[in-house]
Amino acid sequence: MDIFEVVKEGFNTLTLNKLRTGLAMLGIIIGIGSVIALVSLGQSTQLTIQNQIESLGANLLTVNPGSQQNGVIRGAAGGATTLTLDDANAIKTSPSITTINNVSPEATRRSQVTAGRNNTNTEIVGVTNAYMAVHKIEIASGNFINNTDDQSSAKVAVLGPQVVTDLFGEGADPIGQNIRIKGMAFRVIGVTVSKGGSGFFNQDDIVFIPLSTAMKQVFGINYLTSIAMEAKSQDVMTDAQNQVGYFLLTRHKLNNPSQADFSIFSQNDILNTAASTTGTFTALLGGIAAISLLVGGIGIMNIMLVTVTERTREIGLRKALGAKKQTIVTQFLIESIILTLIGGILGMVFGIAASYVITLLLGSPFTISISSIALAIGVSGATGIIFGWYPSQKAAGLQPIEALRYE
Amino acid sequence: MNIIKVSDLSKIYKTGTMETIALDKVSFEIKKGEFVAIMGPSGSGKSTLMHILGALDKPTSGEYILEGKNVEKLSDDQLAEIRNQKIGFVFQAFNLLPRITVLQNVMLPMSYAGWPIEKREEIAKKYLTMVGLGDRMYHTSNQISGGQQQRVAIARALSMNPAILLADEPTGNIATAQAEEVMAIFQDLNNQQGHTIIMITHEPDIADHAKRIIHVRDGKITGDETNRRPRLAKNFSAKK
């Protein structure tokens, strides 16, 4: 009997009890479907986060002040005051730093902002015009902060779209209106284009004011909270990190990197961290879905065992007529593989459709990888073999006379 | 020429510490072209004997030679091959697969032999026509009568042209008139085509159709007689 005939006979057997076949398949459909849907959802989230991080600016390097270590005594982190505007200017003008395009000195604090009766707590960022180039900021209306604003410590502000919504209502035009930060009035001169993001990572919940205004008048500080830089290309990121790092060490009169009173993050670091986080997340989702696939597989095994018991006489007869062990094993394995493979293909269609609908609702990009399709087919076939193996061995091991006598 | 030679064949079943002797050192020979009925009451050991002769079971001791080949020590798969190639079974309960057609049922042993489908179909059709079911080939087995089912089983048993036809109470589940038909086919196969037939039965009327009757009781052969004037089954032409 060739394999084609066995497959055909398997199909015929399975169509005899459509309800049972359908229910057994349902376990696999749900299992494979949820693996595909959840993994694709995870990948889509990963892509969204990646896009957001990249939208922070291309080839971004950020220097943050860190505590200085003095022997075993480490100063307080976060409140470090070791970065100054002079550092930023020196980086910009130093002939030894060849891999940096733009340098954006920044001073950031959270503060309450009011406009009329409305108020919000948001991030106030003191910036120079360089911020726009380094962070790829686009202006929806009005202008960004320019050098004159900075030199004259002008009381002007550029708002993120979220702040506009919070203070003036959705879609309002705030240009020319006043907002108050720490009691000082600022005239709104521009609104940025939305960059997306949510929660702690909302890039639209932000207010830009000139750096000199921020340091001297609003925060009352003489240091920077970060210096952002744009490297000339993706390839020189590491070089740029080293050049800036050693330059600042020298400027701060420190001997070796372990004493550094600052830290440099590249966008790559953030991307890698995010990738590993969302990768874990995807694996977790996939793992949960895999459990449902396992349950589906056990369902198949259960049905196959029932089938073997029900067809004991048939197996006995087939053996009496000359079917060898392997023939019986093949017959039952093929049946269970047909079950799981069809279940797998249906589950794949269901999973792709589900992830398409979900990504559509979330507005995130829809991705289906070939690998997850191959995985679905492979895993469902393997499920058939693994969970059909024991029942088929049981069938093949029946003694023909006992099987024939079975009522 | 001996087709079957059985010497000192014993079968002992063990249940816990209890031993039941189903066959007790049975010896006989069957020649090619014989039509033998094995008779005995239930529990006499005739079914056990039939299982061993049919290579469905192995004896506890003794020797069973089928067409010059020792069968008692073969592996499960080798026994399956013997059943497939050398033995045609006709069961009391017919044992047709209900969900496939009559034709496919007859083709089943040939498919296990790995024959190509065209050859299988040709042979199956030939034997179905021979047992008078040429017009029922595409019915499923639950669409035909018990007597017809038994004739399908005979066609299936013949399909591999086996050395022996082994019938276990072939008329036990069918009406008398249809039993006559089955006996007529057996006599025709034996007389006209020279098939060797071994039939297990407890009915003297049915056993009377055979040319030789072996009596079994308590696991021993109690009689082995030649039936000089076998009863002739009523005019059923198997070839119609």
XYZ file of C-alpha atoms in Angstrom:
647
model
C 0.000 0.000 0.000
C 1.674 3.242 -0.987
C 1.624 6.339 1.171
C -0.881 8.109 -1.064
C -3.457 5.385 -0.448
C -2.810 5.462 3.297
C -3.343 9.230 3.325
C -6.547 8.866 1.305
C -7.830 6.187 3.650
C -6.894 8.337 6.639
C -8.956 11.187 5.225
C -11.914 8.861 4.717
C -11.683 7.564 8.274
C -11.456 11.066 9.703
C -14.470 12.334 7.767
C -16.620 9.534 9.239
C -16.828 11.238 12.602
C -16.719 14.894 11.655
C -17.622 16.295 15.058
C -14.895 14.379 16.858
C -12.327 15.174 14.195
C -13.306 18.836 14.357
C -13.041 19.012 18.127
C -9.677 17.254 18.152
C -8.453 19.674 15.506
C -9.772 22.668 17.428
C -7.122 22.165 20.105
C -4.380 22.389 17.489
C -6.083 25.282 15.701
C -6.198 27.303 18.919
C -2.667 26.273 19.889
C -0.995 27.116 16.578
C -3.246 30.133 16.100
C -2.293 31.662 19.429
C 1.418 30.940 18.942
C 1.371 32.748 15.591
C -0.849 35.603 16.764
C 1.096 36.261 19.972
C 4.549 35.940 18.429
C 3.563 38.263 15.604
C 2.096 40.663 18.155
C 5.361 40.580 20.100
C 7.373 41.240 16.953
C 5.082 44.082 16.042
C 5.572 45.637 19.477
C 9.316 45.215 19.076
C 9.163 47.018 15.757
C 7.072 49.840 17.211
C 9.521 50.398 20.051
C 12.452 50.264 17.661
C 10.841 52.867 15.429
C 10.207 55.104 18.424
C 13.782 54.849 19.636
C 15.090 55.585 16.176
C 12.781 58.592 15.990
C 14.679 60.051 18.950
C 17.337 60.934 16.430
C 19.691 59.109 14.171
C 23.094 58.022 15.509
C 22.386 59.626 18.832
C 24.981 59.722 21.600
C 24.071 61.066 25.011
C 26.477 62.083 27.780
C 24.908 62.035 31.228
C 26.630 63.281 34.356
C 27.458 60.520 36.802
C 28.799 60.457 40.295
C 32.517 60.636 40.711
C 34.143 57.767 42.476
C 36.786 58.778 44.966
C 38.428 55.731 46.420
C 35.538 53.744 47.827
C 33.303 56.756 48.336
C 30.792 57.230 45.586
C 28.866 60.478 45.346
C 25.120 60.593 44.896
C 23.955 59.523 41.452
C 21.498 61.608 39.457
C 22.177 64.852 41.232
C 25.589 65.027 39.610
C 26.673 68.451 38.495
C 29.781 67.546 36.551
C 28.684 68.491 33.027
C 28.859 72.118 32.051
C 28.055 74.236 29.057
C 31.805 74.681 28.616
C 32.137 70.931 28.207
C 29.554 71.028 25.435
C 31.251 73.942 23.698
C 34.633 72.284 24.009
C 33.318 69.101 22.405
C 31.883 71.162 19.584
C 35.103 73.036 18.896
C 37.754 70.453 19.726
C 39.864 69.460 16.692
C 40.432 65.999 18.187
C 36.762 65.064 17.904
C 36.151 64.304 14.249
C 33.113 62.056 14.302
C 30.465 64.399 15.712
C 28.146 66.591 13.655
C 25.976 68.452 16.136
C 26.160 68.965 19.873
C 23.053 69.770 21.872
C 23.570 70.839 25.502
C 20.411 70.228 27.535
C 19.013 70.936 30.999
C 15.897 69.028 31.911
C 13.558 69.136 34.918
C 9.961 68.169 35.495
C 7.775 71.044 36.486
C 4.183 72.206 36.726
C 3.044 74.268 33.738
C -0.159 76.323 33.697
C -2.195 78.105 31.057
C -5.253 79.891 32.322
C -7.172 77.386 34.488
C -5.435 74.332 33.044
C -2.218 72.853 34.335
C -0.045 69.844 33.699
C 3.142 68.338 35.048
C 5.570 67.918 32.214
C 9.171 67.829 31.202
C 10.810 71.209 30.729
C 13.863 71.018 28.470
C 16.259 73.891 28.079
C 17.722 73.637 24.562
C 19.707 75.401 21.903
C 18.803 75.329 18.251
C 21.079 72.298 17.809
C 18.492 70.157 19.625
C 16.318 70.179 16.533
C 18.972 68.593 14.316
C 20.237 66.106 16.899
C 16.798 64.821 17.936
C 15.142 65.150 14.517
C 12.451 67.485 15.795
C 9.946 68.714 13.250
C 7.813 71.796 13.715
C 4.079 71.556 13.027
C 3.456 75.281 13.321
C 5.452 78.368 14.322
C 9.232 78.164 14.906
C 11.714 76.287 17.064
C 13.972 78.073 19.540
C 16.755 79.920 17.680
C 20.140 81.236 18.762
C 18.834 84.760 19.385
C 16.252 83.391 21.825
C 19.035 81.573 23.654
C 21.480 84.498 23.718
C 18.839 86.900 24.930
C 17.354 84.424 27.454
C 14.001 85.070 25.850
C 10.853 83.815 27.643
C 9.559 81.761 24.735
C 8.413 78.120 24.601
C 7.843 75.397 22.018
C 5.240 72.798 23.044
C 4.855 69.109 22.329
C 1.397 68.155 20.988
C 0.440 66.381 24.232
C 1.070 69.573 26.235
C -1.030 71.547 23.738
C -3.897 69.095 24.287
C -3.497 69.212 28.078
C -3.335 72.994 28.347
C -5.356 74.329 25.440
C -7.540 71.419 24.316
C -7.139 69.080 21.428
C -6.335 70.707 18.095
C -6.143 74.236 19.568
C -3.623 76.721 18.169
C -1.577 78.013 21.132
C 0.852 80.195 19.158
C 1.087 83.658 20.682
C -0.605 82.547 23.905
C 1.129 82.520 27.252
C 1.981 79.632 29.549
C 3.433 79.933 33.056
C 6.370 77.935 34.350
C 7.304 78.528 38.008
C 5.374 81.762 37.926
C 7.127 83.116 34.846
C 5.173 83.790 31.688
C 6.423 82.251 28.427
C 5.063 83.062 24.987
C 4.351 80.000 22.840
C 6.198 80.307 19.532
C 5.853 76.807 18.075
C 4.381 73.309 18.268
C 6.293 70.146 17.349
C 5.102 67.270 15.181
C 3.912 64.240 17.158
C 6.471 61.476 17.611
C 4.240 59.008 19.381
C 4.935 56.938 22.433
C 3.041 56.612 25.633
C 3.435 56.454 29.407
C 6.962 57.192 30.618
C 8.128 57.172 27.067
C 5.857 59.907 25.714
C 7.966 62.074 23.459
C 5.078 64.494 22.924
C 4.644 65.474 26.579
C 7.435 68.051 26.581
C 8.058 71.845 26.670
C 11.178 73.400 25.110
C 12.578 76.715 26.326
C 15.923 78.410 25.572
C 18.812 76.792 27.477
C 20.077 80.033 29.078
C 16.557 80.896 30.299
C 16.191 77.397 31.743
C 19.549 77.341 33.569
C 19.672 80.877 34.956
C 16.019 81.789 35.492
C 13.871 78.659 35.749
C 16.053 75.967 37.334
C 18.770 78.179 38.812
C 21.631 75.829 37.967
C 25.030 76.204 36.296
C 25.380 72.677 34.974
C 23.789 70.548 32.248
C 21.720 67.414 32.764
C 22.845 65.940 29.449
C 24.705 66.585 26.244
C 23.254 64.945 23.147
C 25.331 64.505 20.017
C 24.809 63.245 16.536
C 27.541 61.014 15.186
C 28.402 61.402 11.510
C 27.236 57.885 10.676
C 26.131 54.589 12.189
C 29.617 53.150 11.576
C 31.500 55.701 13.688
C 29.257 55.425 16.752
C 31.870 53.497 18.736
C 34.678 55.829 17.659
C 32.561 58.814 18.597
C 31.813 57.308 21.981
C 35.558 56.796 22.594
C 36.641 60.212 21.311
C 34.102 62.058 23.435
C 34.758 59.837 26.437
C 38.545 60.339 26.481
C 38.171 64.024 25.651
C 35.912 64.556 28.677
C 38.187 62.457 30.918
C 41.091 64.708 29.993
C 39.008 67.856 30.466
C 37.874 66.639 33.880
C 41.490 65.724 34.757
C 40.716 62.076 35.329
C 43.227 59.298 34.608
C 41.226 56.317 33.572
C 37.678 55.417 32.520
C 36.813 53.773 35.836
C 36.928 57.215 37.467
C 34.608 58.794 34.930
C 32.119 61.259 36.386
C 29.848 60.867 33.394
C 28.449 58.117 31.244
C 27.868 57.901 27.515
C 24.900 56.057 26.048
C 24.587 55.398 22.399
C 21.302 54.790 20.713
C 22.581 51.286 19.952
C 22.720 50.554 23.679
C 19.107 51.598 24.098
C 18.040 49.674 21.001
C 19.774 46.562 22.260
C 18.199 46.861 25.686
C 14.780 47.390 24.166
C 15.282 44.492 21.764
C 16.238 42.152 24.567
C 13.296 43.317 26.680
C 10.722 42.894 23.936
C 12.438 39.658 22.902
C 11.814 38.303 26.407
C 8.255 39.563 26.180
C 7.731 37.802 22.832
C 9.244 34.593 24.154
C 6.961 34.768 27.173
C 3.869 35.194 25.005
C 5.025 32.413 22.712
C 5.637 30.199 25.731
C 2.127 30.728 27.036
C 0.719 29.936 23.609
C 2.926 26.849 23.401
C 1.197 25.525 26.511
C -2.137 25.670 24.711
C -0.514 23.844 21.820
C 0.660 21.166 24.246
C -2.880 20.821 25.576
C -4.112 20.530 21.985
C -1.551 17.788 21.366
C -2.729 15.873 24.414
C -6.270 16.182 23.023
C -5.081 14.576 19.796
C -3.431 11.770 21.735
C -6.628 11.190 23.703
C -8.734 10.970 20.553
C -6.234 8.662 18.901
C -6.270 6.361 21.942
C -10.073 6.242 21.844
C -9.880 5.494 18.131
C -7.441 2.643 18.700
C -9.725 1.092 21.324
C -12.785 1.508 19.130
C -11.079 -0.046 16.167
C -9.461 -2.963 17.994
C -11.384 -5.481 15.858
C -10.402 -3.664 12.699
C -6.746 -3.733 13.731
C -7.033 -7.453 14.511
C -8.549 -8.102 11.110
C -5.913 -6.071 9.299
C -3.197 -8.022 11.088
C -4.929 -11.324 10.253
C -4.942 -10.304 6.606
C -1.216 -9.667 6.675
C -0.670 -6.103 7.898
C 2.729 -5.844 9.559
C 3.450 -3.781 12.658
C 4.902 -0.968 10.621
C 1.836 -0.855 8.386
C -0.464 -0.337 11.372
C 1.879 2.239 12.919
C 1.968 4.151 9.634
C -1.812 4.070 9.293
C -2.457 5.584 12.722
C 0.453 8.017 12.550
C -0.772 9.313 9.201
C -4.232 9.837 10.672
C -2.885 11.857 13.561
C -0.543 13.836 11.294
C -3.456 14.667 8.988
C -5.375 15.887 12.042
C -2.597 18.111 13.340
C -1.391 19.340 9.958
C -4.833 20.490 8.853
C -5.337 21.922 12.335
C -1.981 23.677 12.003
C -2.808 25.215 8.640
C -6.235 26.385 9.836
C -4.625 27.675 13.038
C -2.067 29.569 10.984
C -4.786 31.283 8.935
C -6.678 32.058 12.142
C -3.532 33.356 13.861
C -2.523 35.588 10.945
C -6.052 36.985 10.725
C -6.155 37.597 14.487
C -2.794 39.357 14.571
C -3.796 41.434 11.541
C -6.960 42.612 13.313
C -5.132 43.308 16.592
C -2.312 45.294 14.970
C -4.929 47.195 12.990
C -6.715 48.107 16.219
C -3.462 49.042 17.986
C -2.195 50.917 14.960
C 1.111 49.073 15.111
C 2.850 47.583 12.072
C 1.612 44.134 10.922
C 4.418 41.627 10.581
C 4.299 37.926 9.783
C 7.608 36.172 9.507
C 8.147 33.211 7.227
C 9.819 31.546 10.193
C 6.611 31.581 12.221
C 4.713 29.997 9.318
C 7.381 27.337 8.911
C 7.294 26.859 12.666
C 3.519 26.379 12.633
C 3.649 23.731 9.925
C 6.670 22.024 11.441
C 5.356 22.055 14.974
C 1.890 20.817 14.025
C 3.378 17.973 11.988
C 5.702 17.122 14.864
C 2.774 17.275 17.292
C 1.014 14.675 15.169
C 4.036 12.403 15.264
C 4.745 12.868 18.983
C 1.175 12.498 20.207
C 0.208 9.901 17.617
C 3.236 7.754 18.335
C 2.033 6.087 21.519
C -1.502 5.296 20.257
C -0.115 3.872 17.019
C 2.380 1.709 18.919
C -0.472 0.514 21.078
C -2.459 -0.376 17.986
C 0.437 -2.180 16.340
C 1.217 -4.120 19.505
C -2.249 -5.713 19.697
C -2.254 -9.482 19.298
C -4.413 -10.426 16.306
C -6.554 -13.075 18.059
C -7.241 -10.899 21.072
C -8.077 -8.005 18.795
C -10.393 -10.146 16.683
C -12.190 -11.435 19.777
C -12.648 -7.912 21.152
C -16.292 -6.898 21.423
C 2.063 -33.978 -0.814
C 1.588 -32.645 2.698
C 0.565 -29.045 2.863
C 0.327 -29.092 6.656
C 2.212 -31.258 9.105
C 1.519 -30.829 12.811
C 3.431 -32.841 15.409
C 2.914 -32.903 19.178
C 1.339 -29.487 19.120
C 0.445 -28.194 22.601
C -0.986 -24.941 23.802
C -1.115 -24.153 27.491
C -2.715 -20.962 28.831
C -1.502 -19.662 32.162
C -3.722 -17.539 34.360
C -1.883 -16.845 37.589
C -0.952 -20.269 38.925
C -3.723 -22.029 36.969
C -2.727 -23.856 33.808
C -5.292 -24.662 31.173
C -4.306 -27.170 28.520
C -6.127 -26.119 25.364
C -4.216 -28.467 23.025
C -2.526 -31.624 24.191
C 0.126 -33.035 21.829
C -1.946 -32.994 18.688
C -0.494 -34.516 15.497
C -1.960 -34.800 12.008
C -1.239 -34.104 8.373
C -3.305 -32.448 5.680
C -2.606 -33.026 2.004
C -3.005 -30.600 -0.847
C -6.561 -30.572 -2.188
C -8.231 -31.892 0.937
C -11.470 -30.498 2.364
C -11.223 -31.085 6.113
C -13.771 -30.275 8.782
C -12.487 -29.963 12.352
C -15.400 -30.726 14.652
C -15.808 -30.413 18.346
C -17.952 -28.861 21.053
C -17.087 -25.454 22.435
C -14.039 -25.570 24.694
C -12.650 -28.569 22.835
C -9.620 -26.639 21.641
C -10.689 -26.404 18.004
C -10.508 -22.608 17.979
C -7.023 -22.691 19.495
C -6.015 -25.170 16.819
C -7.456 -22.954 14.117
C -5.560 -19.896 15.489
C -2.283 -21.799 15.400
C -2.970 -23.201 11.928
C -3.821 -19.654 10.821
C -0.512 -18.290 12.202
C -2.516 -15.997 14.487
C -1.060 -17.646 17.573
C 2.067 -19.603 18.480
C 2.009 -23.068 20.086
C 3.566 -23.609 23.530
C 5.412 -26.632 22.154
C 5.392 -28.874 19.129
C 5.988 -28.344 15.465
C 3.873 -26.818 12.707
C 5.116 -27.119 9.139
C 3.205 -25.217 6.456
C 4.305 -25.917 2.867
C 7.600 -27.273 4.152
C 8.312 -24.271 6.359
C 8.429 -24.279 10.151
C 5.974 -21.658 11.340
C 6.073 -21.991 15.127
C 9.253 -20.007 15.652
C 8.686 -17.090 13.293
C 8.580 -13.444 14.396
C 5.371 -11.410 14.456
C 6.112 -9.746 11.124
C 7.073 -13.068 9.502
C 3.792 -14.536 10.762
C 1.967 -11.554 9.237
C 3.606 -12.408 5.938
C 2.550 -16.073 6.247
C -1.051 -14.995 6.956
C -0.935 -12.682 4.002
C 0.596 -15.069 1.463
C -0.395 -18.577 2.548
C -3.673 -18.391 4.419
C -7.130 -17.189 3.424
C -9.386 -16.544 6.403
C -13.154 -16.842 6.477
C -14.504 -15.791 9.875
C -17.795 -16.521 11.587
C -18.432 -12.768 11.978
C -17.348 -12.035 8.350
C -15.039 -9.229 9.588
C -15.451 -6.895 6.670
C -14.537 -3.245 7.195
C -17.875 -1.438 7.191
C -16.835 1.940 5.822
C -15.138 0.851 2.622
C -16.684 -0.825 -0.420
C -16.939 -4.559 -0.981
C -14.317 -4.235 -3.725
C -11.889 -2.414 -1.401
C -12.427 -5.092 1.255
C -11.392 -7.799 -1.186
C -8.366 -5.740 -2.246
C -7.084 -5.318 1.319
C -4.802 -8.416 1.606
C -3.317 -7.671 -1.824
C -2.541 -4.102 -0.782
C -0.589 -5.459 2.204
C 1.322 -7.622 -0.266
C 2.235 -4.407 -2.096
C 0.603 -5.298 -5.390
C -0.147 -2.475 -7.843
C -3.691 -1.173 -7.715
C -4.674 -2.228 -11.255
C -3.751 -5.843 -10.530
C -5.596 -5.742 -7.202
C -8.754 -4.436 -8.794
C -8.662 -6.976 -11.590
C -8.256 -9.923 -9.215
C -10.829 -8.631 -6.724
C -13.393 -8.217 -9.503
C -12.663 -11.717 -10.781
C -13.291 -13.359 -7.394
C -16.328 -11.205 -6.592
C -17.869 -12.250 -9.900
C -17.015 -15.851 -9.085
C -18.930 -15.759 -5.786
C -21.863 -14.123 -7.560
C -21.420 -10.550 -6.330
C -20.292 -8.886 -9.533
C -23.167 -6.430 -9.209
C -22.515 -5.511 -5.566
C -18.863 -4.442 -5.800
C -19.409 -0.792 -4.956
C -21.784 -1.376 -2.053
C -20.468 -1.074 1.477
C -20.689 -4.197 3.584
C -23.620 -2.992 5.681
C -25.695 -2.649 2.527
C -25.648 -6.382 1.764
C -27.010 -9.494 3.536
C -25.065 -11.766 5.892
C -24.761 -14.503 3.287
C -23.469 -11.995 0.769
C -20.994 -10.644 3.310
C -19.650 -14.144 3.859
C -19.230 -14.559 0.105
C -17.272 -11.281 0.038
C -15.092 -12.702 2.807
C -14.501 -15.825 0.690
C -13.500 -13.663 -2.276
C -11.122 -11.787 0.021
C -9.679 -15.059 1.337
C -9.085 -16.300 -2.210
C -7.566 -13.084 -3.523
C -3.963 -13.975 -2.645
C -4.433 -17.534 -3.985
C -3.417 -18.979 -0.592
C -2.156 -22.471 0.208
C -5.068 -23.085 2.568
C -8.498 -21.621 3.065
C -9.199 -21.479 6.789
C -12.860 -21.118 7.715
C -13.921 -20.615 11.347
C -17.629 -21.477 11.753
C -18.313 -19.909 8.343
C -22.069 -20.574 8.543
C -22.527 -19.714 12.213
C -24.010 -16.277 11.620
C -26.103 -16.823 8.494
C -29.428 -18.380 7.515
C -29.627 -22.029 6.407
C -30.283 -21.283 2.729
C -27.303 -18.967 2.611
C -25.202 -21.529 4.484
C -25.972 -23.934 1.628
C -24.628 -21.356 -0.828
C -21.399 -20.992 1.144
C -20.954 -24.775 1.299
C -21.623 -24.989 -2.430
C -18.872 -22.451 -3.080
C -16.461 -24.398 -0.830
C -17.220 -27.683 -2.591
C -16.824 -26.010 -5.958
C -13.491 -24.459 -4.938
C -12.313 -27.821 -3.634
C -13.589 -30.055 -6.435
C -13.129 -27.866 -9.478
C -10.155 -25.713 -8.505
C -8.281 -27.964 -6.081
C -8.201 -25.520 -3.156
C -7.255 -26.964 0.239
C -9.965 -26.071 2.758
C -9.930 -26.449 6.546
C -13.251 -25.670 8.190
C -13.926 -25.450 11.926
C -17.512 -26.171 12.926
C -19.618 -27.664 15.679
C -22.567 -28.478 13.368
C -22.540 -32.069 12.063
C -24.712 -31.044 9.059
C -22.104 -28.547 7.948
C -19.147 -30.829 8.672
C -20.831 -33.468 6.517
C -19.988 -31.401 3.412
C -16.258 -32.046 3.916
C -14.329 -35.065 2.633
C -12.547 -35.669 5.934
C -13.688 -34.977 9.478
C -11.303 -34.599 12.451
C -12.977 -34.750 15.854
C -11.446 -32.768 18.710
C -12.370 -33.015 22.378
C -10.505 -31.770 25.486
C -7.537 -30.700 23.406
C -7.036 -34.127 21.845
C -7.944 -35.669 18.533
C -10.602 -38.272 19.226
C -11.385 -39.283 15.677
C -10.108 -38.798 12.124
C -12.435 -40.242 9.471
C -12.825 -40.056 5.750
C -16.290 -38.922 4.708
C -16.932 -41.327 1.831
C -20.124 -39.650 0.672
C -19.990 -35.929 1.423
C -23.340 -34.205 1.390
C -23.642 -32.148 -1.774
C -24.746 -28.571 -1.340
C -27.815 -27.738 -3.392
C -27.314 -26.633 -6.961
C -25.585 -23.286 -6.548
C -23.330 -22.497 -9.384
C -20.466 -20.531 -7.930
C -19.449 -19.395 -11.337
C -22.652 -17.621 -12.242
